[in-house]
Amino acid sequence: MESLYDVQQLFKQFGIYVYVGARIYDIELMTIELRNLYEGRLIDKDTYLTAWRILKREHHIEESRQKGKY
């Protein structure tokens, strides 16, 4: 797993589709869903941590983009 798309494919395996409209909100909701999958023991710790790092990176990138707009 290396990209946000890969994390979305992980969610797809569980029938989870996230689309709020704003990319940063999508990422925040995915972080919550990821935690729920891990706490429900549907994914292992390595998968959780890898996906969490990707989401954190993408969230940081999106925050930087939004700061550049103003």
Short mmCIF file of N, CA and C in Angstrom, two decimals:
data_model
loop_
_atom_site.label_atom_id
_atom_site.label_comp_id
_atom_site.label_asym_id
_atom_site.label_seq_id
_atom_site.Cartn_x
_atom_site.Cartn_y
_atom_site.Cartn_z
N MET A 1 0.85 -1.17 0.00
CA MET A 1 0.00 0.00 0.00
C MET A 1 0.90 1.24 0.00
N GLU A 2 0.66 2.11 -0.99
CA GLU A 2 1.53 3.27 -1.13
C GLU A 2 0.79 4.59 -1.34
N SER A 3 -0.49 4.53 -1.69
CA SER A 3 -1.19 5.76 -2.04
C SER A 3 -2.59 5.78 -1.44
N LEU A 4 -3.22 6.94 -1.54
CA LEU A 4 -4.58 7.09 -1.06
C LEU A 4 -5.51 6.14 -1.82
N TYR A 5 -5.25 5.97 -3.09
CA TYR A 5 -6.04 5.03 -3.89
C TYR A 5 -5.97 3.62 -3.30
N ASP A 6 -4.80 3.20 -2.86
CA ASP A 6 -4.64 1.88 -2.24
C ASP A 6 -5.47 1.76 -0.96
N VAL A 7 -5.51 2.84 -0.18
CA VAL A 7 -6.33 2.84 1.04
C VAL A 7 -7.81 2.73 0.66
N GLN A 8 -8.21 3.44 -0.38
CA GLN A 8 -9.60 3.36 -0.84
C GLN A 8 -9.94 1.93 -1.29
N GLN A 9 -8.99 1.26 -1.91
CA GLN A 9 -9.21 -0.13 -2.34
C GLN A 9 -9.35 -1.06 -1.14
N LEU A 10 -8.61 -0.77 -0.07
CA LEU A 10 -8.75 -1.53 1.17
C LEU A 10 -10.17 -1.39 1.70
N PHE A 11 -10.67 -0.15 1.74
CA PHE A 11 -12.03 0.08 2.22
C PHE A 11 -13.05 -0.62 1.34
N LYS A 12 -12.79 -0.61 0.06
CA LYS A 12 -13.72 -1.23 -0.90
C LYS A 12 -13.92 -2.72 -0.60
N GLN A 13 -12.88 -3.37 -0.10
CA GLN A 13 -12.97 -4.79 0.26
C GLN A 13 -14.02 -5.02 1.35
N PHE A 14 -14.27 -3.99 2.15
CA PHE A 14 -15.23 -4.09 3.25
C PHE A 14 -16.55 -3.38 2.92
N GLY A 15 -16.69 -2.96 1.67
CA GLY A 15 -17.92 -2.28 1.26
C GLY A 15 -18.02 -0.86 1.77
N ILE A 16 -16.87 -0.24 2.03
CA ILE A 16 -16.85 1.13 2.54
C ILE A 16 -16.43 2.06 1.41
N TYR A 17 -17.31 3.00 1.09
CA TYR A 17 -17.03 4.02 0.08
C TYR A 17 -17.16 5.38 0.74
N VAL A 18 -16.10 6.17 0.67
CA VAL A 18 -16.10 7.47 1.34
C VAL A 18 -16.04 8.57 0.28
N TYR A 19 -17.07 9.42 0.30
CA TYR A 19 -17.07 10.62 -0.55
C TYR A 19 -17.93 11.67 0.12
N VAL A 20 -17.28 12.65 0.71
CA VAL A 20 -17.97 13.74 1.37
C VAL A 20 -18.06 14.93 0.42
N GLY A 21 -17.09 15.07 -0.44
CA GLY A 21 -17.07 16.17 -1.39
C GLY A 21 -15.78 16.95 -1.33
N ALA A 22 -15.28 17.20 -0.15
CA ALA A 22 -14.01 17.89 0.02
C ALA A 22 -12.96 16.82 0.37
N ARG A 23 -11.86 16.85 -0.35
CA ARG A 23 -10.83 15.81 -0.17
C ARG A 23 -10.34 15.72 1.27
N ILE A 24 -10.16 16.86 1.92
CA ILE A 24 -9.64 16.82 3.30
C ILE A 24 -10.65 16.14 4.23
N TYR A 25 -11.93 16.36 4.01
CA TYR A 25 -12.95 15.71 4.84
C TYR A 25 -13.03 14.22 4.54
N ASP A 26 -12.83 13.88 3.28
CA ASP A 26 -12.78 12.45 2.91
C ASP A 26 -11.66 11.75 3.68
N ILE A 27 -10.51 12.39 3.73
CA ILE A 27 -9.35 11.80 4.41
C ILE A 27 -9.63 11.67 5.91
N GLU A 28 -10.25 12.68 6.50
CA GLU A 28 -10.57 12.62 7.93
C GLU A 28 -11.56 11.50 8.23
N LEU A 29 -12.57 11.34 7.38
CA LEU A 29 -13.54 10.27 7.57
C LEU A 29 -12.88 8.90 7.37
N MET A 30 -11.96 8.82 6.40
CA MET A 30 -11.25 7.56 6.17
C MET A 30 -10.41 7.18 7.39
N THR A 31 -9.85 8.17 8.06
CA THR A 31 -9.06 7.90 9.27
C THR A 31 -9.95 7.29 10.35
N ILE A 32 -11.15 7.81 10.49
CA ILE A 32 -12.10 7.26 11.48
C ILE A 32 -12.49 5.84 11.09
N GLU A 33 -12.80 5.63 9.82
CA GLU A 33 -13.19 4.29 9.35
C GLU A 33 -12.05 3.29 9.51
N LEU A 34 -10.83 3.76 9.25
CA LEU A 34 -9.67 2.88 9.41
C LEU A 34 -9.53 2.42 10.85
N ARG A 35 -9.70 3.35 11.79
CA ARG A 35 -9.62 3.00 13.21
C ARG A 35 -10.70 1.98 13.57
N ASN A 36 -11.90 2.18 13.02
CA ASN A 36 -12.99 1.23 13.29
C ASN A 36 -12.67 -0.16 12.76
N LEU A 37 -12.07 -0.24 11.59
CA LEU A 37 -11.68 -1.54 11.04
C LEU A 37 -10.65 -2.23 11.94
N TYR A 38 -9.69 -1.44 12.42
CA TYR A 38 -8.64 -2.00 13.27
C TYR A 38 -9.21 -2.43 14.63
N GLU A 39 -10.01 -1.57 15.22
CA GLU A 39 -10.58 -1.90 16.53
C GLU A 39 -11.53 -3.08 16.44
N GLY A 40 -12.15 -3.27 15.28
CA GLY A 40 -13.02 -4.42 15.07
C GLY A 40 -12.26 -5.67 14.67
N ARG A 41 -10.94 -5.56 14.67
CA ARG A 41 -10.03 -6.67 14.33
C ARG A 41 -10.27 -7.22 12.92
N LEU A 42 -10.64 -6.32 12.00
CA LEU A 42 -10.84 -6.73 10.60
C LEU A 42 -9.55 -6.56 9.80
N ILE A 43 -8.64 -5.72 10.30
CA ILE A 43 -7.32 -5.57 9.66
C ILE A 43 -6.26 -5.71 10.74
N ASP A 44 -5.06 -6.11 10.31
CA ASP A 44 -3.97 -6.28 11.28
C ASP A 44 -3.25 -4.95 11.55
N LYS A 45 -2.37 -4.96 12.52
CA LYS A 45 -1.69 -3.74 12.95
C LYS A 45 -0.82 -3.14 11.85
N ASP A 46 -0.11 -3.98 11.09
CA ASP A 46 0.74 -3.47 10.02
C ASP A 46 -0.08 -2.76 8.95
N THR A 47 -1.19 -3.35 8.57
CA THR A 47 -2.07 -2.73 7.57
C THR A 47 -2.60 -1.41 8.10
N TYR A 48 -3.02 -1.42 9.35
CA TYR A 48 -3.54 -0.20 9.98
C TYR A 48 -2.49 0.91 9.97
N LEU A 49 -1.29 0.60 10.42
CA LEU A 49 -0.24 1.62 10.51
C LEU A 49 0.17 2.15 9.15
N THR A 50 0.26 1.26 8.17
CA THR A 50 0.62 1.69 6.82
C THR A 50 -0.44 2.63 6.26
N ALA A 51 -1.70 2.24 6.36
CA ALA A 51 -2.79 3.07 5.86
C ALA A 51 -2.87 4.38 6.63
N TRP A 52 -2.66 4.33 7.95
CA TRP A 52 -2.71 5.54 8.76
C TRP A 52 -1.63 6.53 8.34
N ARG A 53 -0.43 6.03 8.07
CA ARG A 53 0.66 6.92 7.62
C ARG A 53 0.31 7.58 6.29
N ILE A 54 -0.27 6.82 5.39
CA ILE A 54 -0.67 7.37 4.09
C ILE A 54 -1.72 8.46 4.28
N LEU A 55 -2.72 8.20 5.10
CA LEU A 55 -3.76 9.19 5.35
C LEU A 55 -3.20 10.43 6.01
N LYS A 56 -2.30 10.25 6.94
CA LYS A 56 -1.68 11.40 7.62
C LYS A 56 -0.88 12.26 6.61
N ARG A 57 -0.12 11.60 5.74
CA ARG A 57 0.65 12.31 4.72
C ARG A 57 -0.27 13.08 3.78
N GLU A 58 -1.32 12.41 3.31
CA GLU A 58 -2.26 13.06 2.38
C GLU A 58 -3.00 14.22 3.05
N HIS A 59 -3.31 14.08 4.32
CA HIS A 59 -3.98 15.16 5.05
C HIS A 59 -3.06 16.37 5.15
N HIS A 60 -1.81 16.12 5.43
CA HIS A 60 -0.82 17.21 5.51
C HIS A 60 -0.69 17.91 4.15
N ILE A 61 -0.63 17.15 3.09
CA ILE A 61 -0.53 17.72 1.74
C ILE A 61 -1.76 18.59 1.45
N GLU A 62 -2.93 18.09 1.79
CA GLU A 62 -4.17 18.82 1.53
C GLU A 62 -4.24 20.10 2.36
N GLU A 63 -3.79 20.05 3.61
CA GLU A 63 -3.75 21.26 4.44
C GLU A 63 -2.83 22.30 3.82
N SER A 64 -1.69 21.87 3.31
CA SER A 64 -0.75 22.78 2.67
C SER A 64 -1.36 23.43 1.44
N ARG A 65 -2.10 22.66 0.66
CA ARG A 65 -2.79 23.21 -0.53
C ARG A 65 -3.80 24.26 -0.14
N GLN A 66 -4.55 24.00 0.92
CA GLN A 66 -5.58 24.94 1.34
C GLN A 66 -4.98 26.24 1.89
N LYS A 67 -3.85 26.13 2.57
CA LYS A 67 -3.20 27.33 3.09
C LYS A 67 -2.68 28.19 1.95
N GLY A 68 -2.29 27.56 0.86
CA GLY A 68 -1.79 28.30 -0.29
C GLY A 68 -2.87 29.06 -1.03
N LYS A 69 -4.12 28.69 -0.84
CA LYS A 69 -5.22 29.35 -1.52
C LYS A 69 -5.56 30.71 -0.90
N TYR A 70 -5.24 30.88 0.38
CA TYR A 70 -5.66 32.09 1.09
C TYR A 70 -4.54 33.05 1.29
#
